[in-house]
PDB file of C-alpha atoms in Angstrom:
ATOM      1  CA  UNK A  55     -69.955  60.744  -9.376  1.00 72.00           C
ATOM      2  CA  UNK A  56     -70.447  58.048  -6.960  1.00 82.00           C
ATOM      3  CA  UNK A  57     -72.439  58.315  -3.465  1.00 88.00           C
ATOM      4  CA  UNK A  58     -70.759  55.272  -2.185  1.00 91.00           C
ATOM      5  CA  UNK A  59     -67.786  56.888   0.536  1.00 92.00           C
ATOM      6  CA  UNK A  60     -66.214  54.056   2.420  1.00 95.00           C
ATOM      7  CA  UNK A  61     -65.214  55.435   6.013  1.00 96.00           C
ATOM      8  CA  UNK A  62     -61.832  56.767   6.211  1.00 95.00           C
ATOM      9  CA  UNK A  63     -61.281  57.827   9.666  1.00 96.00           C
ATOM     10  CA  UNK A  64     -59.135  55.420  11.654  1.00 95.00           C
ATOM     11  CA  UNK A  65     -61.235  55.097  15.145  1.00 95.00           C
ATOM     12  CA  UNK A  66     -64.688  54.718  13.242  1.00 96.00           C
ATOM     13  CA  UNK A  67     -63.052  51.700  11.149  1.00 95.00           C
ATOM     14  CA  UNK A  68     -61.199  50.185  14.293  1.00 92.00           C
ATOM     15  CA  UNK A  69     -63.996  50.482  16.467  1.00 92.00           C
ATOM     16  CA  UNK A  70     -66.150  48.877  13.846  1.00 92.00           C
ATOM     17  CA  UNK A  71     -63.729  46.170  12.913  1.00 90.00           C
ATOM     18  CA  UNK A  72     -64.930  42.178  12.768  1.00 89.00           C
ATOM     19  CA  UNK A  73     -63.032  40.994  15.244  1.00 88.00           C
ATOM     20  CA  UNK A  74     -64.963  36.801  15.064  1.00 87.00           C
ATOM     21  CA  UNK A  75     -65.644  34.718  11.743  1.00 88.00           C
ATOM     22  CA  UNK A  76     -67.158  32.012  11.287  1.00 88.00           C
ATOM     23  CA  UNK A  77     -66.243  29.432   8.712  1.00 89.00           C
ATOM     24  CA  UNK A  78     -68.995  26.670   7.311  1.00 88.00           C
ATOM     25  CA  UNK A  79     -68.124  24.191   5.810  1.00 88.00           C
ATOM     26  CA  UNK A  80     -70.783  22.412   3.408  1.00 87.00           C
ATOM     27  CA  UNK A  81     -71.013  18.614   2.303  1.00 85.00           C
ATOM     28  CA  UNK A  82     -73.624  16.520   0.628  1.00 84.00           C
ATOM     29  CA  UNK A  83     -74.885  14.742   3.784  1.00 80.00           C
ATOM     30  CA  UNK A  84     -76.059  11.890   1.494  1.00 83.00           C
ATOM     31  CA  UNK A  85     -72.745  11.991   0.201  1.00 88.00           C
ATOM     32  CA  UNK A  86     -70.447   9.404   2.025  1.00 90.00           C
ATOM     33  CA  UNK A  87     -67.400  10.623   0.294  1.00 93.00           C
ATOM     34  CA  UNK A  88     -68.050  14.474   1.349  1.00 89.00           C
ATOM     35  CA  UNK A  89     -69.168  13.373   5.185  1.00 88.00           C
ATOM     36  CA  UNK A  90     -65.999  11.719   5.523  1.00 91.00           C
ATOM     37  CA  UNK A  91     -63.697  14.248   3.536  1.00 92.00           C
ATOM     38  CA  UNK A  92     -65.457  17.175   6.134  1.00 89.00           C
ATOM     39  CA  UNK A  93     -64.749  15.371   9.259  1.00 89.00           C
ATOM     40  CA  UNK A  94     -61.296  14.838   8.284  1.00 93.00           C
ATOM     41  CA  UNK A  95     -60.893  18.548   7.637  1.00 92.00           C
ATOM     42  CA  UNK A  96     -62.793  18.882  10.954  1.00 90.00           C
ATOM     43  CA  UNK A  97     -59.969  16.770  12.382  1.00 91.00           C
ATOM     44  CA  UNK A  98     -56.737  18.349  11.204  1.00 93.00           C
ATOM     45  CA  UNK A  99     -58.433  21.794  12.108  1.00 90.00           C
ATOM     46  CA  UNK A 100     -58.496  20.735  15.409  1.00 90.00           C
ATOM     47  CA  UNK A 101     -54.868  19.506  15.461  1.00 94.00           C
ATOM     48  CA  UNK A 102     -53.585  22.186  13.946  1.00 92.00           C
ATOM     49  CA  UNK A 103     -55.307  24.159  17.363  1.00 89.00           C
ATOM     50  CA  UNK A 104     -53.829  21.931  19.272  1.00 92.00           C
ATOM     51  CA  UNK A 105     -50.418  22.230  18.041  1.00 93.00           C
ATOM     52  CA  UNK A 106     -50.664  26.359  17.954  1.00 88.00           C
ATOM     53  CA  UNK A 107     -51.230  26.880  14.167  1.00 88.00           C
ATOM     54  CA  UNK A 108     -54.322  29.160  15.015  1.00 85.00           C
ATOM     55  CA  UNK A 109     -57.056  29.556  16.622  1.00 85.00           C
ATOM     56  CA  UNK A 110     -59.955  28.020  15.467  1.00 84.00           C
ATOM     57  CA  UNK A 111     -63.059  26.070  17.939  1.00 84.00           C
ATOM     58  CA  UNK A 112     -65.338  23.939  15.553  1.00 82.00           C
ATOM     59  CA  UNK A 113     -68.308  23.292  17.144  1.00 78.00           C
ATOM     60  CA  UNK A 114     -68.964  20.023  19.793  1.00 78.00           C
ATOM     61  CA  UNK A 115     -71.677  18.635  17.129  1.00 76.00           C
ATOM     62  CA  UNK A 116     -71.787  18.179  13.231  1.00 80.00           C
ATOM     63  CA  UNK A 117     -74.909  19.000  11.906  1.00 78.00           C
ATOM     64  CA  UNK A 118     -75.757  16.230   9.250  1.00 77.00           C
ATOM     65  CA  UNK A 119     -78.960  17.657   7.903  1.00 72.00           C
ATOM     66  CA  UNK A 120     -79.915  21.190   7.321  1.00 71.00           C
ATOM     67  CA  UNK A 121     -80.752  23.475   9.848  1.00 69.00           C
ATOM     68  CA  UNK A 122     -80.624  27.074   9.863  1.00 65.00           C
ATOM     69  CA  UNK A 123     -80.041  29.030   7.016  1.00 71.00           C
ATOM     70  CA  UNK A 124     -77.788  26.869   5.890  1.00 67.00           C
ATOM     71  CA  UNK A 125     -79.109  23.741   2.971  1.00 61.00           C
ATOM     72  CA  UNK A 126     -76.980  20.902   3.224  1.00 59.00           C
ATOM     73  CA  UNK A 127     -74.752  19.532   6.352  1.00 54.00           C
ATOM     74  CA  UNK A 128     -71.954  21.325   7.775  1.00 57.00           C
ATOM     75  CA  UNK A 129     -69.307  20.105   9.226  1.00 54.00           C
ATOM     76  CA  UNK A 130     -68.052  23.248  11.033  1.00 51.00           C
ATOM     77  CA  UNK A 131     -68.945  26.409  12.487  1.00 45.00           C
ATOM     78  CA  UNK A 132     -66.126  27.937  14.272  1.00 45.00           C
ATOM     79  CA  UNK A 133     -65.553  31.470  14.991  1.00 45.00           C
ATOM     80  CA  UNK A 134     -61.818  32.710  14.101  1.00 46.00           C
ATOM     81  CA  UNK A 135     -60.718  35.305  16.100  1.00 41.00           C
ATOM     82  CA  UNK A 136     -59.062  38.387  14.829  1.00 37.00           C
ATOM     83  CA  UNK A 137     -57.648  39.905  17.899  1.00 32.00           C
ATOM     84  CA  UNK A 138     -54.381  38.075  18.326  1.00 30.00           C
ATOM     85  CA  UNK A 139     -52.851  39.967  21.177  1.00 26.00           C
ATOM     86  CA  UNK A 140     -52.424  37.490  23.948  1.00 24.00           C
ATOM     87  CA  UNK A 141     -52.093  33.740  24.125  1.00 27.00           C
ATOM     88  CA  UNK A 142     -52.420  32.169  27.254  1.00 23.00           C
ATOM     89  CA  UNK A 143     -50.063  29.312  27.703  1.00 26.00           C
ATOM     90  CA  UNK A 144     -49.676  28.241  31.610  1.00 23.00           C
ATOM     91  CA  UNK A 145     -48.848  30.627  33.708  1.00 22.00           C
ATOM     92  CA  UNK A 146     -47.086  32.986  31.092  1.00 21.00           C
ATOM     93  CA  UNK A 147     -48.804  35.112  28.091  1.00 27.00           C
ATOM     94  CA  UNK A 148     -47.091  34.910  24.539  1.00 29.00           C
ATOM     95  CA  UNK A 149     -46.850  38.151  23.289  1.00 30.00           C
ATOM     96  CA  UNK A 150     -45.662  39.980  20.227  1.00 29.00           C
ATOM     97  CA  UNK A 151     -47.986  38.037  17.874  1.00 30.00           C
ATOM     98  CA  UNK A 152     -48.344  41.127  15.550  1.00 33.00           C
ATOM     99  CA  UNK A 153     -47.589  39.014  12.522  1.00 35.00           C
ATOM    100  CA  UNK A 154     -49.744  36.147  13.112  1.00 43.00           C
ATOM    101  CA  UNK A 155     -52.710  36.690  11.200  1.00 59.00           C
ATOM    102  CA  UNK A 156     -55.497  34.091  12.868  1.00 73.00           C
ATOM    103  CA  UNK A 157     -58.138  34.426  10.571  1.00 83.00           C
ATOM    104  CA  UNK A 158     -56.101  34.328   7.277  1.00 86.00           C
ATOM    105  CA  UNK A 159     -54.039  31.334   8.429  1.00 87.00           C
ATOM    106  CA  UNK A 160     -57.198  29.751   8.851  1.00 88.00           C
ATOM    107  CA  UNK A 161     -58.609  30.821   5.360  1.00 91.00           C
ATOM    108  CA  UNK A 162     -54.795  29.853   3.408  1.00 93.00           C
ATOM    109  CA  UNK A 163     -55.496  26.469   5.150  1.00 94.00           C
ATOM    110  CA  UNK A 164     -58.954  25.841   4.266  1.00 93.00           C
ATOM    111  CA  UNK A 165     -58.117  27.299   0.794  1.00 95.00           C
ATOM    112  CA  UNK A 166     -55.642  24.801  -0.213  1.00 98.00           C
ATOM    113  CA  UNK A 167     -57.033  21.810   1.582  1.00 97.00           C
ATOM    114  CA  UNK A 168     -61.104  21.897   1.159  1.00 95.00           C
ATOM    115  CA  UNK A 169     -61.017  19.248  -1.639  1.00 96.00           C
ATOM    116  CA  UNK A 170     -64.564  19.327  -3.395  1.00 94.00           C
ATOM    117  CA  UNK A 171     -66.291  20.769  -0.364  1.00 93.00           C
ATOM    118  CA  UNK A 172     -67.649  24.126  -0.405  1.00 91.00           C
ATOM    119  CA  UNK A 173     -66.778  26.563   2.881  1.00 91.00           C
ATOM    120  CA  UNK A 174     -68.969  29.590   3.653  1.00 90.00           C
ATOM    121  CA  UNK A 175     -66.845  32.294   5.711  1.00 91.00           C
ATOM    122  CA  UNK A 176     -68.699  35.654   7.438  1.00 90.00           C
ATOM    123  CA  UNK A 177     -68.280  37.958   9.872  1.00 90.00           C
ATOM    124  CA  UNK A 178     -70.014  37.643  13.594  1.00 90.00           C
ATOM    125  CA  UNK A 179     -71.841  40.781  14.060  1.00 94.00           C
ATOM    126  CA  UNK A 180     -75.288  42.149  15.644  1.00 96.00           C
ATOM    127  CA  UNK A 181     -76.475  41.996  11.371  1.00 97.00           C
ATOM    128  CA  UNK A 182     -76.575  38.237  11.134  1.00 94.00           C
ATOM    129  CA  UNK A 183     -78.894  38.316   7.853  1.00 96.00           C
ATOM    130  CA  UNK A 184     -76.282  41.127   6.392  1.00 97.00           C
ATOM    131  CA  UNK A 185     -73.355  39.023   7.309  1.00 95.00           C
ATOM    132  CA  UNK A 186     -74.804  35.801   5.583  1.00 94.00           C
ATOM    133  CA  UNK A 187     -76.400  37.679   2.484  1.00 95.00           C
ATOM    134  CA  UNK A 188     -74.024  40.290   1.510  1.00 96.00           C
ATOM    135  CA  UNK A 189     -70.810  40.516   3.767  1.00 96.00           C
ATOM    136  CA  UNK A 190     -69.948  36.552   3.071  1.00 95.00           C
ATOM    137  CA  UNK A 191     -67.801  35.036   0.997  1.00 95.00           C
ATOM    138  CA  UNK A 192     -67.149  31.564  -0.850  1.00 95.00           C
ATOM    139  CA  UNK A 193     -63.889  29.213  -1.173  1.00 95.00           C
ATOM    140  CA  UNK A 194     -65.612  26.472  -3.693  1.00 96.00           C
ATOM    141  CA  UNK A 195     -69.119  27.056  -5.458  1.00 94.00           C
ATOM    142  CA  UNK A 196     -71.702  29.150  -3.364  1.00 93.00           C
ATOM    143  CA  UNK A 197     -74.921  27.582  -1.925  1.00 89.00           C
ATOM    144  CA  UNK A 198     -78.365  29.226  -1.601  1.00 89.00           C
ATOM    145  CA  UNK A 199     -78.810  29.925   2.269  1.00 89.00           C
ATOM    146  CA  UNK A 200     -82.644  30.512   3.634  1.00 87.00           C
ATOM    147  CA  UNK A 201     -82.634  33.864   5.440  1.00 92.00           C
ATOM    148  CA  UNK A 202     -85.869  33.642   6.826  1.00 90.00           C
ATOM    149  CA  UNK A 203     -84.202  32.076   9.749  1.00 85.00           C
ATOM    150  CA  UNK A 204     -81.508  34.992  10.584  1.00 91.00           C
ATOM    151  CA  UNK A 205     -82.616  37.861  12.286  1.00 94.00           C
ATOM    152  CA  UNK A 206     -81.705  41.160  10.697  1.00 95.00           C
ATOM    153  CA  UNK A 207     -80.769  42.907  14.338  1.00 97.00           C
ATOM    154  CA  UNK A 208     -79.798  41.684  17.893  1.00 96.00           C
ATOM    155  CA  UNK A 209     -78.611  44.043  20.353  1.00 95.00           C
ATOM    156  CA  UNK A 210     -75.595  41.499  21.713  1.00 92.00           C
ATOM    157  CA  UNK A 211     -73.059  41.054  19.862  1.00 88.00           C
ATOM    158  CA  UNK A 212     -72.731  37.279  19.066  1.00 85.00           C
ATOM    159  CA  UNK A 213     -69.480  36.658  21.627  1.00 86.00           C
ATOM    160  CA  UNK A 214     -68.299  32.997  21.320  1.00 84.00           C
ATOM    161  CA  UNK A 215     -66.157  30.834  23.832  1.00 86.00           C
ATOM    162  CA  UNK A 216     -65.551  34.011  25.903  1.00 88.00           C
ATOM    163  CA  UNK A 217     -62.339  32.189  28.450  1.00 89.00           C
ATOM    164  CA  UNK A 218     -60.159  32.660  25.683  1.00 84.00           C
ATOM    165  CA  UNK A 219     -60.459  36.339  26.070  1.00 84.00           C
ATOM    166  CA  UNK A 220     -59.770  36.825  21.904  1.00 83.00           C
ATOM    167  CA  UNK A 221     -62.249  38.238  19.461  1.00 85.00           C
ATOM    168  CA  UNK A 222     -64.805  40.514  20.818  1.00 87.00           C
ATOM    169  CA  UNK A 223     -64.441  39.088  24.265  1.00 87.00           C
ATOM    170  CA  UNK A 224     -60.627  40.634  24.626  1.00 84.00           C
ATOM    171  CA  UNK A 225     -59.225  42.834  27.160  1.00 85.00           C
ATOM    172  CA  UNK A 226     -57.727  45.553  25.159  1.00 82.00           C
ATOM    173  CA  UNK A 227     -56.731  46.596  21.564  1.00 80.00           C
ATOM    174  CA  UNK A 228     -53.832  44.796  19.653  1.00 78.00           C
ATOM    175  CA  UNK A 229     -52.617  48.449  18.908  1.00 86.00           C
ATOM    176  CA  UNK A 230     -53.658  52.028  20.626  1.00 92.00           C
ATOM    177  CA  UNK A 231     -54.613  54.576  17.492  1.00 95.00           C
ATOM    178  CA  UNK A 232     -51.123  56.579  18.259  1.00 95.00           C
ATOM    179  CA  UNK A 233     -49.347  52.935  17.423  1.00 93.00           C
ATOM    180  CA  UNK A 234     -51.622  52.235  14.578  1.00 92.00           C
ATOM    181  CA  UNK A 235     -50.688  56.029  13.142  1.00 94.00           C
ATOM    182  CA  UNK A 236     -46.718  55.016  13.553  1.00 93.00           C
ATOM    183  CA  UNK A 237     -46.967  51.684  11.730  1.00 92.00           C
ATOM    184  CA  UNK A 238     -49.123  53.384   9.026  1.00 93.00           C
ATOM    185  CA  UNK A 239     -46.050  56.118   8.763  1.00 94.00           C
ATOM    186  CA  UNK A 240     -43.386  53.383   8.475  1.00 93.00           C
ATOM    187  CA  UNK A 241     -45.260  51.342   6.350  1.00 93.00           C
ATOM    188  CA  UNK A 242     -45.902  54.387   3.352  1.00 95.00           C
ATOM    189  CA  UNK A 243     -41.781  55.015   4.324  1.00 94.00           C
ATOM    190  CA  UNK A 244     -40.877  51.543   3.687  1.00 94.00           C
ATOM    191  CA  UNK A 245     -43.434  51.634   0.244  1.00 95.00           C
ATOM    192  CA  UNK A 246     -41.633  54.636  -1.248  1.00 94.00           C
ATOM    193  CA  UNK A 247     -39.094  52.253  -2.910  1.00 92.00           C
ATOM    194  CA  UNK A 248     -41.399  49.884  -4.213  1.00 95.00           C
ATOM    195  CA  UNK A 249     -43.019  50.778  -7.727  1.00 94.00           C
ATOM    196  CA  UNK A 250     -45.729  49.171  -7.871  1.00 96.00           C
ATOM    197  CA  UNK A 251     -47.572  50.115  -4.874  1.00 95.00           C
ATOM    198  CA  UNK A 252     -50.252  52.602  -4.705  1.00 95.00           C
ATOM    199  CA  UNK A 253     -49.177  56.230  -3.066  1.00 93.00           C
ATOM    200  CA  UNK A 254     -51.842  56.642   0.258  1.00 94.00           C
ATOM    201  CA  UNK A 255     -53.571  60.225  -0.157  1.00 92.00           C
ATOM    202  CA  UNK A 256     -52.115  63.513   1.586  1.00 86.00           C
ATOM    203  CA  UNK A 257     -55.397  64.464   2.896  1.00 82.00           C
TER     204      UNK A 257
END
């Protein structure tokens, strides 16, 4: 019998949820092709911001040599913010955004359109050696990464670009636990009919 129990109880997972990511994306600096095929990524991610497809703030600089833990260039290092409550746009707030998944429109873009280049994607938490080493994951073939240079515990969380009041730096909770309960409920309802899906435990 296993030893390994994932938590289960609903405010202990919420209140420990990954609410910023950061997605790396690696080229060959030596490599013209690469360089220029990561800046152009670089670029439509930051249309795509612009024009409201999510939220995503590459950093001001690319780094063209290693530095870090990470080996090669990167072209960007931009936290993705889970929280997707509120959107300020002038004076009025956009809300209702349930269904708009930031971080995995992010990923199904960078999925489909990465070309050759490898992207490293991990959470922002106070474990930055843990979320590089063994909470990370890979679109494209993995690089080595020198963890020396991470350190394994900070007290502050890493917060990023705090104004737009998403991630770890929002106001309040997409959903209260009561409203997370009642869309649980109506989701196993609604999965009754279907099959294939898994039936969620009684206890």
């Amino acid at each position: 019998m296993s030893d390994y129990h994932p938590p289960t109880d609903l405010e202990e997972v919420v209140n420990s949820e990954v609410k910023e990511w950061h997605f790396h994306i690696y080229f060959h600096q030596r490599n013209a092709d690469q360089h220029q095929a990561a800046l152009e990524l670089r670029d439509a991610v930051l249309r795509l911001r612009r024009d409201g497809t999510f939220v995503a703030v590459p950093l001001f600089r690319v780094n063209t040599d290693p530095i870090g833990p990470h080996p090669v260039g990167k072209c960007l290092s931009y936290p993705s913010c889970l929280e997707r409550n509120h959107l300020q746009v002038g004076p009025r707030f956009i809300r209702d955004l349930g269904t708009f998944d930031l971080v995995s429109s992010v990923f199904s873009f960078l999925c489909m359109n990465r070309g050759n280049l490898s992207i490293l994607i991990h959470p922002l938490t106070r474990e930055a050696r843990k979320d590089h080493e063994l909470r990370n994951a890979w679109i494209g073939p993995p690089f080595p990464l020198d963890l020396s240079a991470l350190p394994v515990k900070t007290e502050e969380l890493p917060v990023q670009y705090p104004s737009l009041k998403l991630g770890y730096s929002a106001p309040e909770p997409e959903f209260t636990l009561d409203q997370r309960r009642r869309i649980g409920a109506n989701l196993e309802r609604i999965l009754k009919g279907e099959k294939e899906a898994a039936r969620a435990p009684m206890n």
